[in-house]
mmCIF file of C-alpha atoms in Angstrom:
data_model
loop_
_atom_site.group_PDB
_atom_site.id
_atom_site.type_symbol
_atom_site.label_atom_id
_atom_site.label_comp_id
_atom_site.label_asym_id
_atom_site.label_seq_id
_atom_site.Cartn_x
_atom_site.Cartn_y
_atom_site.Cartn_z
ATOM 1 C CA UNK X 27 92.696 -51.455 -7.593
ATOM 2 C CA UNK X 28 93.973 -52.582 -10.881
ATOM 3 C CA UNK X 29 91.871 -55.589 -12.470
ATOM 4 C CA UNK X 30 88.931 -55.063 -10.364
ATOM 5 C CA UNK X 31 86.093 -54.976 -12.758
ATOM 6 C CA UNK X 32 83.222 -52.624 -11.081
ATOM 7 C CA UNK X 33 79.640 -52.336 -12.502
ATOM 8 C CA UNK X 34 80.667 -48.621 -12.788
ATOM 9 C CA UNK X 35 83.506 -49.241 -14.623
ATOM 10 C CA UNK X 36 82.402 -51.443 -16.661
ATOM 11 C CA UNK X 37 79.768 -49.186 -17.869
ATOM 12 C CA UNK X 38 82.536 -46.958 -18.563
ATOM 13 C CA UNK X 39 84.171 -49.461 -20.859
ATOM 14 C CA UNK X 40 80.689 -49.634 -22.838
ATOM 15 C CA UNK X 41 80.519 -45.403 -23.071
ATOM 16 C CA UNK X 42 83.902 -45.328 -24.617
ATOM 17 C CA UNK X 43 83.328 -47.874 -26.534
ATOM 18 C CA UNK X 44 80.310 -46.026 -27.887
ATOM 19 C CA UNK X 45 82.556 -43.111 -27.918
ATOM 20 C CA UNK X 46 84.907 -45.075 -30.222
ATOM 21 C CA UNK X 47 82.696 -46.222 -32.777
ATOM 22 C CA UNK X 48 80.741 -42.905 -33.194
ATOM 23 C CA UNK X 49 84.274 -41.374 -33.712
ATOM 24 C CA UNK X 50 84.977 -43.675 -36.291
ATOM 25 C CA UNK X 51 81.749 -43.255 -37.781
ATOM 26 C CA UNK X 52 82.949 -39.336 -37.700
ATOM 27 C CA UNK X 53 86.040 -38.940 -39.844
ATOM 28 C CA UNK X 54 86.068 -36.193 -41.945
ATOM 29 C CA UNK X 55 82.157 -35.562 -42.150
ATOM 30 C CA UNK X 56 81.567 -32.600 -39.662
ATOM 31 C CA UNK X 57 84.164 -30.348 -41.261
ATOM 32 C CA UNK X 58 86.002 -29.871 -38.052
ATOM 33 C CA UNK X 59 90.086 -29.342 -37.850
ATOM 34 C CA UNK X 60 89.782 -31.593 -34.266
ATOM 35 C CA UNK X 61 87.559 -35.183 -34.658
ATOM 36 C CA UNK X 62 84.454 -34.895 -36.124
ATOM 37 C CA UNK X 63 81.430 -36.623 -34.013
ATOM 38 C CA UNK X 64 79.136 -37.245 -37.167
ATOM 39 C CA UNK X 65 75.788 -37.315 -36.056
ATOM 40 C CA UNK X 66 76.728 -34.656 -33.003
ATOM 41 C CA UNK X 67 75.441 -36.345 -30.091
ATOM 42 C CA UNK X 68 73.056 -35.044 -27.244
ATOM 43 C CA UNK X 69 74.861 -34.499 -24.018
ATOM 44 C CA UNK X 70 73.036 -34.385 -20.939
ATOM 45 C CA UNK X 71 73.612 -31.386 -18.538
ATOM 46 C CA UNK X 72 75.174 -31.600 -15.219
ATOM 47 C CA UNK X 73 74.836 -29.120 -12.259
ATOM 48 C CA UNK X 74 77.979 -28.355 -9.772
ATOM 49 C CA UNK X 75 77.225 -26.397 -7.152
ATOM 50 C CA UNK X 76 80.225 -23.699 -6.527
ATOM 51 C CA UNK X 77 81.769 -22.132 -3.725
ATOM 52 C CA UNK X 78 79.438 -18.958 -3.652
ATOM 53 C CA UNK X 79 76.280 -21.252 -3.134
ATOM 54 C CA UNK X 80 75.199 -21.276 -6.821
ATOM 55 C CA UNK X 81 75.086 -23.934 -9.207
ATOM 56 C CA UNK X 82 76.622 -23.436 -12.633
ATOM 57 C CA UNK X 83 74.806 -25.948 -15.147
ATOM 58 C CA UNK X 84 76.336 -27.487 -18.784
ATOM 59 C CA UNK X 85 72.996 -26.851 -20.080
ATOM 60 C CA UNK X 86 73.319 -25.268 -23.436
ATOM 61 C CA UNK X 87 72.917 -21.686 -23.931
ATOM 62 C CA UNK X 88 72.285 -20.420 -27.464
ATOM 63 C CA UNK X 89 74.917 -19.145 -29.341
ATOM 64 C CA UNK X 90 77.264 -20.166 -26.921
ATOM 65 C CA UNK X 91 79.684 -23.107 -27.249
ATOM 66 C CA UNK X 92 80.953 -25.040 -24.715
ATOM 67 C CA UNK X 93 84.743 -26.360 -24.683
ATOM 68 C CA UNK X 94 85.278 -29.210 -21.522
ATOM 69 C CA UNK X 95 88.260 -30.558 -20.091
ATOM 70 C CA UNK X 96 88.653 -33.377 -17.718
ATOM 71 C CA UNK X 97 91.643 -32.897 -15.254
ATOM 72 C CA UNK X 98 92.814 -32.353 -11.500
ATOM 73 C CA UNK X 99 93.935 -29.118 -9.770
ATOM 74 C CA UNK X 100 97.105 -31.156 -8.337
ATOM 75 C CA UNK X 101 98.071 -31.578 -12.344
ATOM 76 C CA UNK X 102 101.365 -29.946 -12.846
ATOM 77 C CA UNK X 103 101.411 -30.659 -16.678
ATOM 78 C CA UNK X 104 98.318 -31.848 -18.864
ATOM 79 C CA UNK X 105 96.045 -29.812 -17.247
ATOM 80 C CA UNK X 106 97.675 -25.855 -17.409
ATOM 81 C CA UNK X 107 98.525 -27.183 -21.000
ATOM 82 C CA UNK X 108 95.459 -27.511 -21.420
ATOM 83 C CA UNK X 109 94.107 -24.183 -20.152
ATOM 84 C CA UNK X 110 97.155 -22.301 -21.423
ATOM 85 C CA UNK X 111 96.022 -23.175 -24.733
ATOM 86 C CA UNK X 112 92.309 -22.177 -24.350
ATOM 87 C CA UNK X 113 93.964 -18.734 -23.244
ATOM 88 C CA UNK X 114 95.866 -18.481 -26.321
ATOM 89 C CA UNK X 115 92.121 -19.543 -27.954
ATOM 90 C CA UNK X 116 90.721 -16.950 -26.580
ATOM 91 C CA UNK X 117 93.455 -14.466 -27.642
ATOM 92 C CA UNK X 118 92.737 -15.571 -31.153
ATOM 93 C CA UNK X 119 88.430 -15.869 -31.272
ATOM 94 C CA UNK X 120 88.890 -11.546 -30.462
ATOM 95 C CA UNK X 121 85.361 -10.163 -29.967
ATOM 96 C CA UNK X 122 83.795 -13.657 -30.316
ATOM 97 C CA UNK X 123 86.289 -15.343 -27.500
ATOM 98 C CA UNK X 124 83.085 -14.363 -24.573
ATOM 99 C CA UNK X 125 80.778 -16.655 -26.482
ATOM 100 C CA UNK X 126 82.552 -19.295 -25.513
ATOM 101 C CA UNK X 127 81.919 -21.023 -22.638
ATOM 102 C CA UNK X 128 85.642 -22.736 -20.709
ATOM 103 C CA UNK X 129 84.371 -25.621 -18.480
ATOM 104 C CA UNK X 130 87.148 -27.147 -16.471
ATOM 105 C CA UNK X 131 85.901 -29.899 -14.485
ATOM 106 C CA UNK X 132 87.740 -31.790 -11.875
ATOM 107 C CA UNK X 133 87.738 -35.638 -11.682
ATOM 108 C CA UNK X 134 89.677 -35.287 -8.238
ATOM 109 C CA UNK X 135 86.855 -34.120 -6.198
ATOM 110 C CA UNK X 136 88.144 -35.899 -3.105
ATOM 111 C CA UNK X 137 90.994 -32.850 -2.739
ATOM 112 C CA UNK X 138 89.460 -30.073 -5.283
ATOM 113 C CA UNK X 139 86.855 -28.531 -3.652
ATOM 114 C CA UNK X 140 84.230 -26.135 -5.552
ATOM 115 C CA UNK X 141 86.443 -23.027 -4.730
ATOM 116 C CA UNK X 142 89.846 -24.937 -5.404
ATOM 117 C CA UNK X 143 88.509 -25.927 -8.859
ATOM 118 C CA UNK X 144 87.247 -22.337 -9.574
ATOM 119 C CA UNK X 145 90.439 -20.757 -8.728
ATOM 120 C CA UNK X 146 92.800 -22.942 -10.458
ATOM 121 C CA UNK X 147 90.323 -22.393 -13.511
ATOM 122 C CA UNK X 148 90.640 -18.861 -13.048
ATOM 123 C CA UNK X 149 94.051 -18.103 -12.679
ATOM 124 C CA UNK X 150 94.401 -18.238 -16.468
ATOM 125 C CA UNK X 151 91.484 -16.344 -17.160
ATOM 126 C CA UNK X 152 88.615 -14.831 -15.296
ATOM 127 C CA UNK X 153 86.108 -16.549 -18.172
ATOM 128 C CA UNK X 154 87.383 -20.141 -17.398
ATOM 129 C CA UNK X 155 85.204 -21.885 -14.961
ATOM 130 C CA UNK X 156 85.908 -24.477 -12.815
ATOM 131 C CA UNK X 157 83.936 -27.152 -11.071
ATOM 132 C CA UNK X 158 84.157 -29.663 -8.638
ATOM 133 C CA UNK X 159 81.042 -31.779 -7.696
ATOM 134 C CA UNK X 160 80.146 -34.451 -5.821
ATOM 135 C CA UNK X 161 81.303 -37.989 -6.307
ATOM 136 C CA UNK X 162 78.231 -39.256 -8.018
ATOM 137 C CA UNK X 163 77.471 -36.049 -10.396
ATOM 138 C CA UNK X 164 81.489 -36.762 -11.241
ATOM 139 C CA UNK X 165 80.996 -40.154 -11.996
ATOM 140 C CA UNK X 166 78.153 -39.305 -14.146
ATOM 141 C CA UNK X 167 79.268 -36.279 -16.353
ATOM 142 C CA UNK X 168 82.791 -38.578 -16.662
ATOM 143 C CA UNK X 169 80.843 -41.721 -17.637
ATOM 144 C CA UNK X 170 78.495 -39.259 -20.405
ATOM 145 C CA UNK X 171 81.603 -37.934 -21.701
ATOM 146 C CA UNK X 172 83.444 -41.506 -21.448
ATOM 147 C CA UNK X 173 86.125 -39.492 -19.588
ATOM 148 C CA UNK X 174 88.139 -42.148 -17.195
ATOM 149 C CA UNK X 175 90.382 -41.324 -14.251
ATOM 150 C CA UNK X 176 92.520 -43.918 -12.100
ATOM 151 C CA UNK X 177 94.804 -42.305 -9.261
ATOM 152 C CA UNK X 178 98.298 -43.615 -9.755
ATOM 153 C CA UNK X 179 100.326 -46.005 -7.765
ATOM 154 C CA UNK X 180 103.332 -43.611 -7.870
ATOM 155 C CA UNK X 181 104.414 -43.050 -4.749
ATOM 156 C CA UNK X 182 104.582 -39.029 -5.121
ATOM 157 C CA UNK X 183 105.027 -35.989 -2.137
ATOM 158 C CA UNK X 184 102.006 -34.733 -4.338
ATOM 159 C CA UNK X 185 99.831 -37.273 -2.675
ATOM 160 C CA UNK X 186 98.644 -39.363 -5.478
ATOM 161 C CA UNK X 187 98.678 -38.807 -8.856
ATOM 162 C CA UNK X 188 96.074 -39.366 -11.628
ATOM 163 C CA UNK X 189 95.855 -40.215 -15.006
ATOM 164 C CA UNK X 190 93.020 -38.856 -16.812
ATOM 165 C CA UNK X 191 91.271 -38.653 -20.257
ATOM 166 C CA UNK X 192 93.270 -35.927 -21.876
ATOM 167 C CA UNK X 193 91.107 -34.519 -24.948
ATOM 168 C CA UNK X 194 89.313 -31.210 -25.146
ATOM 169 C CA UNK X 195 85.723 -31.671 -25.790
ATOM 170 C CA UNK X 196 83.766 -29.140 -28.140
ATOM 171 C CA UNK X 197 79.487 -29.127 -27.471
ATOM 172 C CA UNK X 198 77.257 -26.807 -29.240
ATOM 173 C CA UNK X 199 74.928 -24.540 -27.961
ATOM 174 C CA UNK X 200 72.779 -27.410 -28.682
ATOM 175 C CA UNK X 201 73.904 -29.302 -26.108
ATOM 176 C CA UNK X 202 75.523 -31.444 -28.680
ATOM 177 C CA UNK X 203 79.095 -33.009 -28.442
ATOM 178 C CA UNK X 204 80.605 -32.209 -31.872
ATOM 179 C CA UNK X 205 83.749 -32.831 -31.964
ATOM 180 C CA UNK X 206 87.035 -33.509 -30.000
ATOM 181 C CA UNK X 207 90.847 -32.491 -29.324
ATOM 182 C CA UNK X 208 93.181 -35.100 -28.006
ATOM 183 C CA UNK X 209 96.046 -33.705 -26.445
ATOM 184 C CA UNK X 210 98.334 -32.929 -28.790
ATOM 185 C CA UNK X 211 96.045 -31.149 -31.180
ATOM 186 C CA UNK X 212 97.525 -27.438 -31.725
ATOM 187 C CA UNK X 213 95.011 -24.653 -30.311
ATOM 188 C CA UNK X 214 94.837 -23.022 -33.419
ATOM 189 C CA UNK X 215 92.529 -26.206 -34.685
ATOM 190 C CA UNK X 216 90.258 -25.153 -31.427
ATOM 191 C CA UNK X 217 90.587 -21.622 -32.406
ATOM 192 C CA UNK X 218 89.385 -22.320 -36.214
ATOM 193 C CA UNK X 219 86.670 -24.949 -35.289
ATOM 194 C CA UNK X 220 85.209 -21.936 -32.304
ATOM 195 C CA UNK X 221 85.780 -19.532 -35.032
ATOM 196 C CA UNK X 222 83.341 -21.351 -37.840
ATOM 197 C CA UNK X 223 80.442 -22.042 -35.539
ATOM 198 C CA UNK X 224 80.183 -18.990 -33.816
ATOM 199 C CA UNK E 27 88.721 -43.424 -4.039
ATOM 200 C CA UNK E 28 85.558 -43.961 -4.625
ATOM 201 C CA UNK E 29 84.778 -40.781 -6.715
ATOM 202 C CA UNK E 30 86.934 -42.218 -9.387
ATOM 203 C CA UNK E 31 86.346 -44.810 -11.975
ATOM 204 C CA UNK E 32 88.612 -47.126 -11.498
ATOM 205 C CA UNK E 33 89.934 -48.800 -14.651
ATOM 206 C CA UNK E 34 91.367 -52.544 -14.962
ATOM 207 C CA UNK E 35 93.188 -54.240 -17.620
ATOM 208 C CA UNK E 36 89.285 -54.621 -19.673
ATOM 209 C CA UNK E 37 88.934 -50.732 -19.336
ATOM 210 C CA UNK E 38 92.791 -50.189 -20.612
ATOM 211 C CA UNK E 39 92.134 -52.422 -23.567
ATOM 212 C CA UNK E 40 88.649 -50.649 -24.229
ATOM 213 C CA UNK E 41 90.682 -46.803 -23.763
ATOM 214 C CA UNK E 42 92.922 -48.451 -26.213
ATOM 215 C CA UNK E 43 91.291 -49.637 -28.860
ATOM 216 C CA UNK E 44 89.330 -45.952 -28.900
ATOM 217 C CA UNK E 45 92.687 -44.578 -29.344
ATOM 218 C CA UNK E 46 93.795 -47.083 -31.926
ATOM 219 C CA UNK E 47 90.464 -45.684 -33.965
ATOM 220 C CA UNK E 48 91.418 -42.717 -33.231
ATOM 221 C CA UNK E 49 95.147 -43.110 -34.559
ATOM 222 C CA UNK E 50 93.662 -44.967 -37.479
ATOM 223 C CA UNK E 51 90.971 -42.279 -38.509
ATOM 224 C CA UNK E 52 93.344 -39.764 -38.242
ATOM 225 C CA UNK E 53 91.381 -37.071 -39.923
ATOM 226 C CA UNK E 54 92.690 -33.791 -39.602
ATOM 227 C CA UNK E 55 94.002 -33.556 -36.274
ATOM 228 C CA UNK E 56 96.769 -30.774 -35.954
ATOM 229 C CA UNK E 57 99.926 -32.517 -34.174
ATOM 230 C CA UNK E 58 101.150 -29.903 -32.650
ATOM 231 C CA UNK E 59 104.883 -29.234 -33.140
ATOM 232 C CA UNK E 60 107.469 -31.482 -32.328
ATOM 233 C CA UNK E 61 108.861 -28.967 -29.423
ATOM 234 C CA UNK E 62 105.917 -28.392 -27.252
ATOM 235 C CA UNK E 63 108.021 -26.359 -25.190
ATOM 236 C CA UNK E 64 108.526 -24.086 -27.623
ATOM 237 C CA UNK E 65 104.803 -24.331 -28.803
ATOM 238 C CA UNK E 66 103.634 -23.094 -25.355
ATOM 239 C CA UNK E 67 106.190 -20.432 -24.645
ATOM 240 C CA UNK E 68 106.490 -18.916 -27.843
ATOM 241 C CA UNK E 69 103.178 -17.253 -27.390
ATOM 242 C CA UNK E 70 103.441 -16.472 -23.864
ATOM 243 C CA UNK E 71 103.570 -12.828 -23.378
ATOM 244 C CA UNK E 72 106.878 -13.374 -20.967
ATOM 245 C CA UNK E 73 109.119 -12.556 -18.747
ATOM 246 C CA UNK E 74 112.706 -11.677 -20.971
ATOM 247 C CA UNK E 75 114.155 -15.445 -21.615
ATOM 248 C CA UNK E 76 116.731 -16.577 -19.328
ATOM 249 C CA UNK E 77 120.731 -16.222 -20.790
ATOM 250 C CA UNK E 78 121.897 -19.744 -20.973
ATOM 251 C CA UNK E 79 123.992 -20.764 -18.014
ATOM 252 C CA UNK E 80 126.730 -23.906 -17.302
ATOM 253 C CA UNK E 81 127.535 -24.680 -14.174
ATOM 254 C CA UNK E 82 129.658 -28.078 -13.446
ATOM 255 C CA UNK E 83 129.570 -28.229 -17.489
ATOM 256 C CA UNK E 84 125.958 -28.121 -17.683
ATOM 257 C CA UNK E 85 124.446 -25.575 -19.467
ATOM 258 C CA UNK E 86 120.561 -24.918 -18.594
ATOM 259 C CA UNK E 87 118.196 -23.266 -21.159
ATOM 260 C CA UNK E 88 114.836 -22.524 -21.534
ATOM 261 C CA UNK E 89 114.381 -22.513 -17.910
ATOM 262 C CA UNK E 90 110.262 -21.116 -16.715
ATOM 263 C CA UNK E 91 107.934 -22.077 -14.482
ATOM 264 C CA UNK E 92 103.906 -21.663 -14.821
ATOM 265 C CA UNK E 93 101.558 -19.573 -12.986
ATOM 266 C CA UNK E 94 100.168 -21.329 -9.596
ATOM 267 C CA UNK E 95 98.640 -20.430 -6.791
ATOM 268 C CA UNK E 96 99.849 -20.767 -2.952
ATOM 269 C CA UNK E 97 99.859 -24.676 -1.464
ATOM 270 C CA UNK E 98 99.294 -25.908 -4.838
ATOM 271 C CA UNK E 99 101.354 -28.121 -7.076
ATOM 272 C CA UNK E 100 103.382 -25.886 -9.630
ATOM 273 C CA UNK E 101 104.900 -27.118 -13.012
ATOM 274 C CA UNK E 102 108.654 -26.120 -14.095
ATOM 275 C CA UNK E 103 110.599 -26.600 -17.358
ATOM 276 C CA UNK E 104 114.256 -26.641 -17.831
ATOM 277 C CA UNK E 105 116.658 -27.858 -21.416
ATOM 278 C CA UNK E 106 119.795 -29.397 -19.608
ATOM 279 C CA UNK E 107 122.789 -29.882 -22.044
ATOM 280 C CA UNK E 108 125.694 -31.860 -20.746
ATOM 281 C CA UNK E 109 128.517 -30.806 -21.749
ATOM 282 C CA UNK E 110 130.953 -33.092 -20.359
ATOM 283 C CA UNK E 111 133.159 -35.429 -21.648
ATOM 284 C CA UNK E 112 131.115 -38.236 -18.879
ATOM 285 C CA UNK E 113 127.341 -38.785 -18.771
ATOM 286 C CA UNK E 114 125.667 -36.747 -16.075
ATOM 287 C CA UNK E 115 122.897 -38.161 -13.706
ATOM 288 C CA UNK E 116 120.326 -35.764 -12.545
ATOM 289 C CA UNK E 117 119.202 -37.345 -9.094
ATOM 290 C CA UNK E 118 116.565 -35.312 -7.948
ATOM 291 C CA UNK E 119 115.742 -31.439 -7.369
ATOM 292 C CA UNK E 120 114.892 -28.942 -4.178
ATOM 293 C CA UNK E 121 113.351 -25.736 -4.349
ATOM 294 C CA UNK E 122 113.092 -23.227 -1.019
ATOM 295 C CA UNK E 123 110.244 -22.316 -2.106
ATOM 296 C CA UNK E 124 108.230 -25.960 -2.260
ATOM 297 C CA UNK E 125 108.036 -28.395 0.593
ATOM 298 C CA UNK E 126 109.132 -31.285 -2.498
ATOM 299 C CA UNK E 127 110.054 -31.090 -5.815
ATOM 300 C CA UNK E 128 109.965 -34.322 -8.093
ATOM 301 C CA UNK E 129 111.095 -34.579 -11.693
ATOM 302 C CA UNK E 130 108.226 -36.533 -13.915
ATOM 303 C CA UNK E 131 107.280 -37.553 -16.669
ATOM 304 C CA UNK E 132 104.121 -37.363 -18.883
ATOM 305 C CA UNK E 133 103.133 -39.818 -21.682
ATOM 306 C CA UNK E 134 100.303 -40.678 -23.285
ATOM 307 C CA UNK E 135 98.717 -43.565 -24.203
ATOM 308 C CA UNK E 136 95.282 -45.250 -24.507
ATOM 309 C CA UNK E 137 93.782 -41.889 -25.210
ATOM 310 C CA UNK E 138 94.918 -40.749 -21.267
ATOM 311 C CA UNK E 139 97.821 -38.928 -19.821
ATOM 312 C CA UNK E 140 100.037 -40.352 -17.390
ATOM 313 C CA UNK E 141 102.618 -39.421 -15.264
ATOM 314 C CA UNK E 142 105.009 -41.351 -13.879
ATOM 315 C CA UNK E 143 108.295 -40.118 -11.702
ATOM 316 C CA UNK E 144 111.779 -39.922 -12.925
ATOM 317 C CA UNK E 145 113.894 -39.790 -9.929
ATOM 318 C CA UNK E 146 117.219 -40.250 -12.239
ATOM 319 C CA UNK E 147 117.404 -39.991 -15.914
ATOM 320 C CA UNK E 148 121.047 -40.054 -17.489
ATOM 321 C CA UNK E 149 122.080 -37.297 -19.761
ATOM 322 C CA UNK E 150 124.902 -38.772 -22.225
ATOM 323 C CA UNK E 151 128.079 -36.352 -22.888
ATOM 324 C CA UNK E 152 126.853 -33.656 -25.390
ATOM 325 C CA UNK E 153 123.148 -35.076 -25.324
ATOM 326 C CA UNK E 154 120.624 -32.552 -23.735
ATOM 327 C CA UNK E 155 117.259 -33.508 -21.596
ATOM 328 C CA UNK E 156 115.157 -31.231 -22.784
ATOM 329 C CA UNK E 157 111.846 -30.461 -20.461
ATOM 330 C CA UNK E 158 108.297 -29.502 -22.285
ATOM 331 C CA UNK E 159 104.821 -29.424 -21.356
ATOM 332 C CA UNK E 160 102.987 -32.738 -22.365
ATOM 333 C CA UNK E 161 106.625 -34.486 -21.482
ATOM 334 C CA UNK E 162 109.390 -34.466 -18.643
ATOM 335 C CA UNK E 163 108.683 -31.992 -16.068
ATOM 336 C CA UNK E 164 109.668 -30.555 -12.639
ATOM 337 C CA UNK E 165 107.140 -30.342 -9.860
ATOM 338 C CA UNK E 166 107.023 -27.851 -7.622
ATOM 339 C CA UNK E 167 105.205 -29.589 -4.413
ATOM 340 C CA UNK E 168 103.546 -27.417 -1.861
ATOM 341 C CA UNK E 169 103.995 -24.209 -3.170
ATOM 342 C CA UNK E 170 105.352 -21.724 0.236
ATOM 343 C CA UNK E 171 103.141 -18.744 -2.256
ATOM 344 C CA UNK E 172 101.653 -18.547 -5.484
ATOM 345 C CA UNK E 173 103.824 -17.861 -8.456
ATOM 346 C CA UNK E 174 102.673 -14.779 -10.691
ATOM 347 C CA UNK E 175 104.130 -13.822 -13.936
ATOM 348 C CA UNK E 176 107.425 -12.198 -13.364
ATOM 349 C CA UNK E 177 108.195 -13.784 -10.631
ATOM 350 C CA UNK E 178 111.356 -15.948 -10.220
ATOM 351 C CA UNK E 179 111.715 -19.024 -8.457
ATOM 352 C CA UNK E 180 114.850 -20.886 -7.069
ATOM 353 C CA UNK E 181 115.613 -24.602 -8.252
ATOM 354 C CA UNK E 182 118.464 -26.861 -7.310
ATOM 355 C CA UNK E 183 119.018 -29.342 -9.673
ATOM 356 C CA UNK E 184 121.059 -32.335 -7.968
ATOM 357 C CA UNK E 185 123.561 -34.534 -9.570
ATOM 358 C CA UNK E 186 125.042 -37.992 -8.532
ATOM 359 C CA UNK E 187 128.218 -36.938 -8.041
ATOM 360 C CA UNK E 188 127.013 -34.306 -5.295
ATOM 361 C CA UNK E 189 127.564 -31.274 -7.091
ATOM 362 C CA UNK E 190 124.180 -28.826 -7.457
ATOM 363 C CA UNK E 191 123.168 -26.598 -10.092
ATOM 364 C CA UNK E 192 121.313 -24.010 -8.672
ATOM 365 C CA UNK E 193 118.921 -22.079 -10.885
ATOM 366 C CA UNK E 194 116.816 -18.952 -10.842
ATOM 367 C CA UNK E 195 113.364 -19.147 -13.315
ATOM 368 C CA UNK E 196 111.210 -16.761 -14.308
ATOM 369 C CA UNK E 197 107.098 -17.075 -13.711
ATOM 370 C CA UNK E 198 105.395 -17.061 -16.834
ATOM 371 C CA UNK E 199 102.097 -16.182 -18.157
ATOM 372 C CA UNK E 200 100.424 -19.457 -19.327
#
């Protein structure tokens, strides 16, 4: 798999790219504790259709944020990181933490179904959503978000493994992608950056 | 798997010079604190922490495991702290309640997370391996039923010599 240059992939390579050099365009401009995106850039929305038959859609809902996260339900480590610290996020935002919209989104939807993506989301809170869609809507919400995924060649009882984009990303309730959290970043910048635009 | 993008040396290069902007820009990113571990657990609302135990000269700390649901893959963290006058080589783990349990290992680079297994890592006399999110970690394979806070799980840590360490670790909420 390694060294084999899709179309596809090399799309990808172009998005992040992009990714990159509005990032460096960012520093320090949007006032954010995570990395500024300076000018905030329009995301497109996605649809994933979930386990109950309805769709749940990225579009942007006033006064409601959106944090995303990229990431596989067979994930041991990153991933319940990851969604252990939006809990603690939540703990913190108080009265404002329901304004927030929690978007997990699986890049593993070979094994995570719709209902396998919702309950891993939901096992660390009832307000975290998960999704799971098809292989092209995947492709396309990774490729807008220049999110990439490769399944590992460690031989693992877990199947495969899969390394995966690993920041948190923060849109508006403009549908804009502000600003972003690589994994590392502390919640409490999360926390401070949900806390000034709400 | 064709629902992934699958990434070749060009795409690595392209993750990595992102991340090298990224490392260069800096801004204001929070690194969070040296001991994730003790980052994620301090706020966890948990179970009573587990009394530091040495078997074979091994004293475990810090032992939890997170929240997971039935079949799925479950994440564990243990501090190991040799105590021996001889290194100590951790060969593998078993748990009765997962069909497998590997130890691996996170890292990051090119603005990804990867995870690669560790199936023996070397613990020098009076050195500890110390286990935190974002790092080294046990995976519990096939969970037999879902962990929920409170709960405690059994873990077998096994060393080259033959001799087991058999632990008991609290279920945590995330």
């Amino acid at each position: 798999m390694r060294g084999r240059l899709s179309a596809p992939a090399r799309r990808l390579g172009r998005r992040l790219l992009c990714i990159g050099a509005l990032v460096l365009a960012a520093c320090d401009s949007g006032g954010f504790k995570g990395v500024s995106i300076d000018p905030p850039r329009d995301m497109p929305a996605f649809e994933f259709m979930q386990a109950a038959g309805s769709t749940y859609s990225t579009k942007p809902e006033a006064g409601r944020p959106m944090v995303l996260f990229f990431g596989y339900t067979h994930c041991p480590d990153v991933c319940p990181t990851t969604l252990a610290d939006w809990k603690r996020v939540r703990a913190q935002l108080g009265a404002k933490a329901d304004r927030v919209r929690y978007v997990f989104v699986s890049v593993d939807p070979d094994r995570d179904t719709p209902a396998v993506a919702e309950r891993y989301a939901r096992q660390y809170d009832a307000s975290f959503v998960g999704v799971s869609g098809d292989g092209p809507t995947t492709a396309k919400i990774m490729e807008a978000f220049g999110v990439a995924a490769a399944r590992d060649e460690t031989p693992s009882a877990n199947g495969y493994m899969v390394s995966h984009s690993s920041q948190v990303f923060l849109v508006n309730d403009q549908g804009r992608l502000v600003a972003l959290y690589p994994f590392g970043t502390t919640w409490e910048a999360l926390a401070a950056d949900l806390d000034r635009i709400l | 798997m064709r629902s992934l993008q699958h990434i070749g040396p060009a795409q690595v290069r392209a993750v990595a010079f992102i991340t090298l902007l990224t490392g260069i820009i800096g801004c204001t990113i929070q690194d969070r604190a040296s001991g994730d571990a003790t980052t994620d657990t301090a706020a966890a609302p948990s179970a009573a922490p587990v009394a530091a135990e040495t078997i074979h000269g091994i004293t475990v700390r810090d032992a939890w495991a997170r929240i997971a649901d039935s079949a799925a893959t479950g994440g564990a963290y243990i501090t190991l702290v040799n105590g021996n006058s001889t290194p100590v080589e951790i060969v593998g783990a078993a748990s009765a309640s997962a069909d497998a349990v590997e130890i691996h290992e996170t890292s990051h680079h090119d603005g990804m997370a990867h995870m690669s297994a560790r199936p023996s890592i070397v613990i020098a006399p009076g050195d500890s391996l110390v286990m935190a999110p974002g790092g080294l970690h046990v995976m519990l394979i096939g969970l037999h039923s879902a962990l929920k806070a409170g709960d405690r799980v059994p873990l077998v840590v096994q060393l080259a010599t033959g001799d087991l360490v058999p632990l008991t670790i609290p279920v945590r909420v995330p």
